[in-house]
Coordinates of C-alpha atoms in Angstrom, one line a residue:
M25 CA -5.7 -31.9 12.0
E26 CA -5.5 -33.2 15.6
T27 CA -8.3 -32.5 18.0
G28 CA -6.1 -31.0 20.8
I29 CA -6.7 -27.4 21.6
H30 CA -4.0 -25.0 22.7
T31 CA -5.5 -22.0 24.4
N32 CA -2.1 -20.5 25.2
V33 CA -0.1 -20.6 22.0
S34 CA 3.5 -19.6 22.1
E35 CA 4.3 -19.6 18.4
F36 CA 3.2 -20.3 14.9
L37 CA 5.0 -21.8 12.0
L38 CA 5.3 -19.8 8.7
L39 CA 5.7 -22.4 5.9
G40 CA 6.8 -19.7 3.4
L41 CA 6.5 -19.9 -0.4
T42 CA 8.1 -23.3 -0.9
E43 CA 9.6 -26.2 1.0
D44 CA 12.3 -26.9 -1.5
P45 CA 15.6 -26.2 0.2
A46 CA 17.3 -25.6 -3.2
L47 CA 15.0 -22.6 -3.8
Q48 CA 15.5 -20.9 -0.5
P49 CA 18.7 -19.0 -1.5
L50 CA 17.0 -17.8 -4.7
I51 CA 13.9 -16.6 -2.7
F52 CA 16.2 -14.9 -0.1
N53 CA 18.2 -13.0 -2.7
L54 CA 15.1 -12.0 -4.7
F55 CA 13.1 -10.7 -1.7
L56 CA 16.2 -9.0 -0.2
S57 CA 16.7 -7.2 -3.5
M58 CA 13.1 -6.2 -3.8
Y59 CA 13.0 -5.0 -0.2
L60 CA 16.1 -2.8 -0.5
V61 CA 14.8 -1.3 -3.7
T62 CA 11.5 -0.6 -2.2
I63 CA 13.0 1.1 0.9
L64 CA 15.6 3.0 -1.1
G65 CA 13.1 4.1 -3.8
N66 CA 10.4 5.3 -1.4
L67 CA 13.0 6.9 0.9
L68 CA 14.4 8.9 -2.0
I69 CA 10.9 10.2 -2.9
I70 CA 10.3 11.3 0.7
L71 CA 13.7 13.0 0.9
A72 CA 13.3 14.7 -2.5
L73 CA 9.9 16.0 -1.7
S74 CA 10.9 17.3 1.7
S75 CA 14.1 19.0 0.4
D76 CA 12.4 20.9 -2.6
S77 CA 10.1 23.7 -1.4
H78 CA 8.5 23.9 -4.9
L79 CA 7.1 20.5 -4.3
H80 CA 5.3 21.3 -1.0
T81 CA 1.9 20.9 -2.6
P82 CA -1.1 18.8 -1.5
M83 CA -0.6 16.0 -4.1
Y84 CA 3.1 15.7 -3.2
F85 CA 2.2 15.7 0.5
F86 CA -0.1 12.7 -0.1
L87 CA 2.7 11.1 -2.3
A88 CA 5.2 11.4 0.6
N89 CA 2.7 9.7 2.9
L90 CA 2.1 7.0 0.4
S91 CA 5.8 6.3 0.2
F92 CA 6.1 6.2 3.9
T93 CA 3.2 3.7 4.1
D94 CA 4.9 1.6 1.5
I95 CA 8.0 1.4 3.5
C96 CA 6.1 0.4 6.7
L97 CA 4.0 -2.2 4.9
S98 CA 7.0 -3.8 3.3
S99 CA 8.9 -3.8 6.6
S100 CA 6.0 -5.5 8.3
T101 CA 6.4 -8.7 6.3
I102 CA 9.6 -9.2 4.4
P103 CA 12.3 -8.8 7.2
K104 CA 10.8 -11.6 9.2
M105 CA 10.6 -13.8 6.1
L106 CA 14.3 -13.1 5.3
V107 CA 15.3 -13.9 8.9
N108 CA 13.5 -17.2 8.9
I109 CA 15.2 -18.2 5.6
L110 CA 18.6 -17.2 6.9
T111 CA 18.3 -19.0 10.2
Q112 CA 16.4 -22.0 8.6
S113 CA 13.6 -21.5 11.1
Q114 CA 9.8 -21.3 10.4
S115 CA 8.8 -20.1 13.8
I116 CA 7.2 -16.7 14.8
T117 CA 6.0 -15.9 18.2
Y118 CA 2.3 -15.6 19.0
T119 CA 2.9 -11.9 19.9
G120 CA 5.0 -11.3 16.9
C121 CA 2.3 -12.9 14.7
L122 CA -0.5 -10.7 16.1
T123 CA 1.7 -7.6 15.8
Q124 CA 2.4 -8.5 12.1
V125 CA -1.3 -8.9 11.5
C126 CA -2.0 -5.6 13.1
F127 CA 0.6 -3.7 11.1
V128 CA -0.3 -5.3 7.8
L129 CA -3.9 -4.3 8.2
I130 CA -3.1 -0.8 9.5
F131 CA -0.7 0.1 6.6
G132 CA -2.7 -1.8 4.0
G133 CA -5.8 0.1 4.9
L134 CA -3.9 3.4 5.1
E135 CA -2.6 2.9 1.6
N136 CA -6.1 2.1 0.4
C137 CA -7.4 5.3 1.9
L138 CA -4.6 7.4 0.6
L139 CA -5.2 6.3 -2.9
A140 CA -8.8 7.5 -2.6
V141 CA -7.6 10.8 -1.1
M142 CA -5.2 11.3 -4.0
A143 CA -8.1 10.7 -6.4
Y144 CA -10.1 13.4 -4.7
D145 CA -7.2 15.8 -5.0
R146 CA -7.0 15.2 -8.7
Y147 CA -10.8 15.7 -8.9
V148 CA -10.5 19.1 -7.3
A149 CA -7.6 20.1 -9.3
I150 CA -9.2 19.3 -12.7
C151 CA -12.9 20.0 -12.0
H152 CA -12.4 23.0 -9.7
P153 CA -9.0 24.5 -10.6
L154 CA -9.8 28.0 -9.5
R155 CA -10.7 26.9 -6.1
Y156 CA -8.0 24.3 -5.7
T157 CA -5.7 26.1 -3.3
V158 CA -8.8 27.1 -1.2
I159 CA -10.3 23.6 -1.0
M160 CA -7.1 21.6 -0.7
N161 CA -5.7 23.8 2.1
P162 CA -3.1 22.4 4.6
C163 CA -5.7 21.9 7.3
L164 CA -7.9 19.7 5.0
C165 CA -4.9 17.7 3.8
G166 CA -3.8 17.0 7.4
L167 CA -7.4 16.0 8.4
L168 CA -7.7 13.7 5.4
T169 CA -4.4 12.0 6.2
S170 CA -5.1 11.8 10.0
F171 CA -8.6 10.4 9.4
S172 CA -7.2 7.7 7.1
L173 CA -4.7 6.7 9.7
L174 CA -7.3 6.7 12.5
I175 CA -9.7 4.4 10.7
S176 CA -6.8 2.1 9.7
L177 CA -5.7 1.9 13.3
V178 CA -9.2 1.1 14.4
D179 CA -9.4 -1.7 11.8
G180 CA -6.0 -3.2 12.7
L181 CA -6.6 -3.1 16.5
L182 CA -10.2 -4.4 16.2
H183 CA -9.1 -7.5 14.2
S184 CA -6.1 -8.1 16.5
L185 CA -8.4 -8.0 19.6
M186 CA -10.8 -10.4 17.9
V187 CA -8.0 -12.9 17.3
L188 CA -7.0 -12.8 21.0
R189 CA -10.3 -14.4 22.0
L190 CA -9.6 -17.4 19.7
S191 CA -8.3 -20.8 20.8
F192 CA -6.0 -22.8 18.4
C193 CA -5.6 -26.4 17.5
T194 CA -2.3 -28.3 17.7
N195 CA -1.8 -27.6 13.9
L196 CA -0.2 -24.2 14.0
E197 CA 1.2 -24.1 10.5
I198 CA 0.5 -21.1 8.4
P199 CA 0.9 -21.8 4.6
H200 CA 2.1 -18.2 4.0
F201 CA 5.3 -16.1 4.3
F202 CA 3.6 -13.8 6.8
C203 CA 0.8 -14.0 9.4
E204 CA -2.3 -13.3 7.3
L205 CA -5.5 -12.8 9.2
A206 CA -7.6 -15.2 7.2
Q207 CA -5.1 -18.0 7.6
I208 CA -4.9 -17.5 11.3
I209 CA -8.6 -17.6 11.7
K210 CA -8.7 -21.0 9.8
L211 CA -6.4 -22.4 12.4
S212 CA -8.7 -21.6 15.2
C213 CA -10.7 -24.3 16.9
S214 CA -13.2 -22.0 18.5
D215 CA -16.2 -20.4 16.9
N216 CA -14.9 -17.9 14.4
F217 CA -18.2 -16.9 12.8
I218 CA -18.1 -13.4 14.3
D219 CA -14.5 -13.0 13.0
N220 CA -15.5 -14.0 9.5
I221 CA -18.5 -11.7 9.5
L222 CA -16.2 -8.8 10.7
I223 CA -13.7 -9.6 7.9
Y224 CA -16.4 -9.4 5.2
I225 CA -17.9 -6.2 6.7
V226 CA -14.6 -4.4 6.9
A227 CA -13.5 -5.6 3.5
C228 CA -16.7 -4.2 2.0
I229 CA -16.1 -0.9 3.8
F230 CA -12.4 -0.6 3.1
G231 CA -12.7 -1.9 -0.4
G232 CA -16.0 -0.4 -1.4
V233 CA -15.9 3.1 0.0
P234 CA -12.4 4.1 -1.3
C235 CA -13.0 2.3 -4.6
S236 CA -16.3 4.1 -5.0
G237 CA -14.6 7.4 -4.2
I238 CA -12.0 6.8 -6.8
I239 CA -14.6 5.8 -9.4
F240 CA -16.7 8.9 -8.5
S241 CA -13.6 11.2 -8.9
Y242 CA -12.6 9.8 -12.3
V243 CA -16.1 9.8 -13.7
H244 CA -16.3 13.6 -13.0
I245 CA -12.7 14.1 -14.2
V246 CA -13.4 12.4 -17.5
S247 CA -16.6 14.3 -17.9
S248 CA -14.9 17.6 -17.2
V249 CA -12.0 16.8 -19.5
L250 CA -14.2 15.9 -22.4
R251 CA -15.8 19.3 -22.2
M252 CA -12.5 21.0 -22.7
P253 CA -12.2 22.7 -26.1
S254 CA -8.6 22.2 -26.8
S255 CA -6.9 18.8 -27.3
G256 CA -3.7 20.2 -25.6
G257 CA -5.8 20.9 -22.4
K258 CA -7.3 17.3 -22.5
H259 CA -3.9 15.8 -22.9
K260 CA -2.5 17.8 -20.0
A261 CA -5.4 17.0 -17.7
F262 CA -5.3 13.3 -18.5
S263 CA -1.5 13.2 -18.0
T264 CA -1.8 14.5 -14.5
C265 CA -3.8 11.4 -13.6
G266 CA -1.6 8.8 -15.4
S267 CA 0.7 7.9 -12.5
H268 CA -2.2 7.7 -9.9
L269 CA -4.2 5.5 -12.2
S270 CA -1.3 3.2 -12.7
V271 CA -0.8 2.8 -9.0
V272 CA -4.5 2.3 -8.4
S273 CA -4.7 -0.4 -11.1
L274 CA -1.7 -2.2 -9.7
F275 CA -3.0 -2.1 -6.1
Y276 CA -6.6 -3.1 -6.8
G277 CA -5.7 -5.4 -9.8
T278 CA -3.3 -7.5 -7.8
A279 CA -5.6 -7.6 -4.8
F280 CA -8.5 -8.8 -7.0
G281 CA -6.1 -11.3 -8.7
V282 CA -5.2 -12.8 -5.3
Y283 CA -8.9 -13.0 -4.4
I284 CA -9.7 -14.8 -7.6
S285 CA -6.7 -17.1 -7.1
S286 CA -7.8 -18.1 -3.7
A287 CA -11.3 -18.7 -4.9
V288 CA -10.4 -21.0 -7.8
S289 CA -7.3 -22.7 -6.2
D290 CA -7.5 -25.3 -3.4
S291 CA -3.7 -24.9 -2.7
P292 CA -2.9 -22.4 0.1
R293 CA 0.7 -22.3 -1.1
K294 CA -0.3 -21.1 -4.5
T295 CA -2.4 -18.4 -2.9
A296 CA 0.6 -17.4 -0.8
V297 CA 2.7 -17.0 -4.0
A298 CA -0.1 -15.0 -5.7
S299 CA -0.3 -12.7 -2.6
V300 CA 3.3 -11.6 -3.2
M301 CA 1.8 -9.5 -6.0
Y302 CA -0.3 -7.3 -3.7
T303 CA 2.0 -7.3 -0.6
V304 CA 5.3 -6.6 -2.4
A305 CA 4.7 -5.5 -6.1
P306 CA 2.8 -2.2 -5.5
Q307 CA 5.3 -0.9 -2.9
L308 CA 8.2 -1.9 -5.2
M309 CA 6.7 -0.2 -8.3
N310 CA 5.3 3.0 -6.9
P311 CA 8.6 4.9 -6.7
F312 CA 9.3 3.9 -10.4
I313 CA 5.8 4.9 -11.5
Y314 CA 5.9 8.3 -9.9
G315 CA 9.6 9.0 -10.3
L316 CA 10.2 8.0 -13.9
R317 CA 7.1 9.7 -15.4
N318 CA 7.5 12.9 -13.5
K319 CA 9.6 15.8 -14.6
D320 CA 9.5 17.6 -11.3
M321 CA 10.4 14.4 -9.4
K322 CA 13.3 13.8 -11.7
E323 CA 14.6 17.3 -11.1
A324 CA 14.2 17.0 -7.3
L325 CA 16.0 13.6 -7.3
K326 CA 18.8 15.1 -9.3
K327 CA 19.2 18.0 -6.8
L328 CA 19.2 15.5 -4.0
L329 CA 21.7 13.0 -5.5
F330 CA 23.9 15.3 -7.5
P331 CA 23.6 18.8 -6.0
A332 CA 26.9 20.0 -7.4
L333 CA 25.7 19.3 -11.0
I334 CA 22.4 21.3 -10.7
S335 CA 22.8 25.0 -11.1
S336 CA 20.6 27.3 -9.1
P337 CA 17.5 28.4 -11.1
S338 CA 17.0 32.0 -12.0
P339 CA 14.2 33.9 -10.2
G340 CA 12.3 34.2 -13.6
D341 CA 12.2 30.4 -13.8
S342 CA 10.1 30.0 -10.6
A343 CA 6.7 30.6 -12.0
N344 CA 3.6 29.7 -9.9
A345 CA 2.3 26.2 -10.7
V346 CA -1.2 25.9 -12.0
A347 CA -3.4 23.7 -9.7
I348 CA -3.8 21.1 -12.4
S349 CA -0.1 20.3 -12.7
G350 CA 0.4 17.8 -10.0
P351 CA 3.0 15.0 -9.5
D352 CA 1.9 13.3 -12.6
A353 CA 3.0 15.9 -15.0
T354 CA 5.0 14.2 -17.7
I355 CA 7.8 15.5 -19.9

């Protein structure tokens, strides 16, 4: 690395996943397909939930917010990567890079918080079914979502402001397909001790608190389910948590895998490839996990896509749903 320092940086270079020109068309088509499926799948979930009044429940409300977050998170990284491949350019402006860092942190943190909120919703539904509608009222649902967004905004803006104070060396190459905060700090020639400490503190808070909340919720859920006398009740209770557990496992599992990969590998390019798993895969799979396992979601999607083929239900078919039957109810 050269010793020159650029205080006023105009642009960075995103090196992407590979430097092999022969692989660029394959990567472009692959990521374009994944991005379109992610947008379409999550958008269909939002439209289906908003168009069906029977699905206007707390868990579906959080699911719609999760789908919107997935759309925003994917749109923060993939389009710029596709544009760079298409134009055969690696540049991203300084402002664009900071904006990308901010959006990735905001929507990544928001998804993390929403998963914890959804776990709490399942805890209330299973452990306190008689008080579910009282506890999970619209006001609390709105407050939980707003608070999650607020702390995610604070996190994203705080880190972005911390990056503004850094000076950068003449080597402005980021071995990634998007502007990742840790990679940008590594390029800095100024003292980044405070930035690194802040990253670890925020990672512990954003990783530890939601993860602890999810573990707390499911410990109580398992304990409550095991005390149920009937096996049918146990199966129904566990089935309501299946989709959420799958999404949580995918989100935290891929993030932990990337952390391990970066710790044992000296190649930033391999870490960038591994990071695809947590920046792209969860957002791609969430619509399939919730849509394919869910009878209510399937019916809502059929009504949305093929309204002429769905006959209007009779009044007797519209029974009130029990609190425990959330969006994870399987066929």
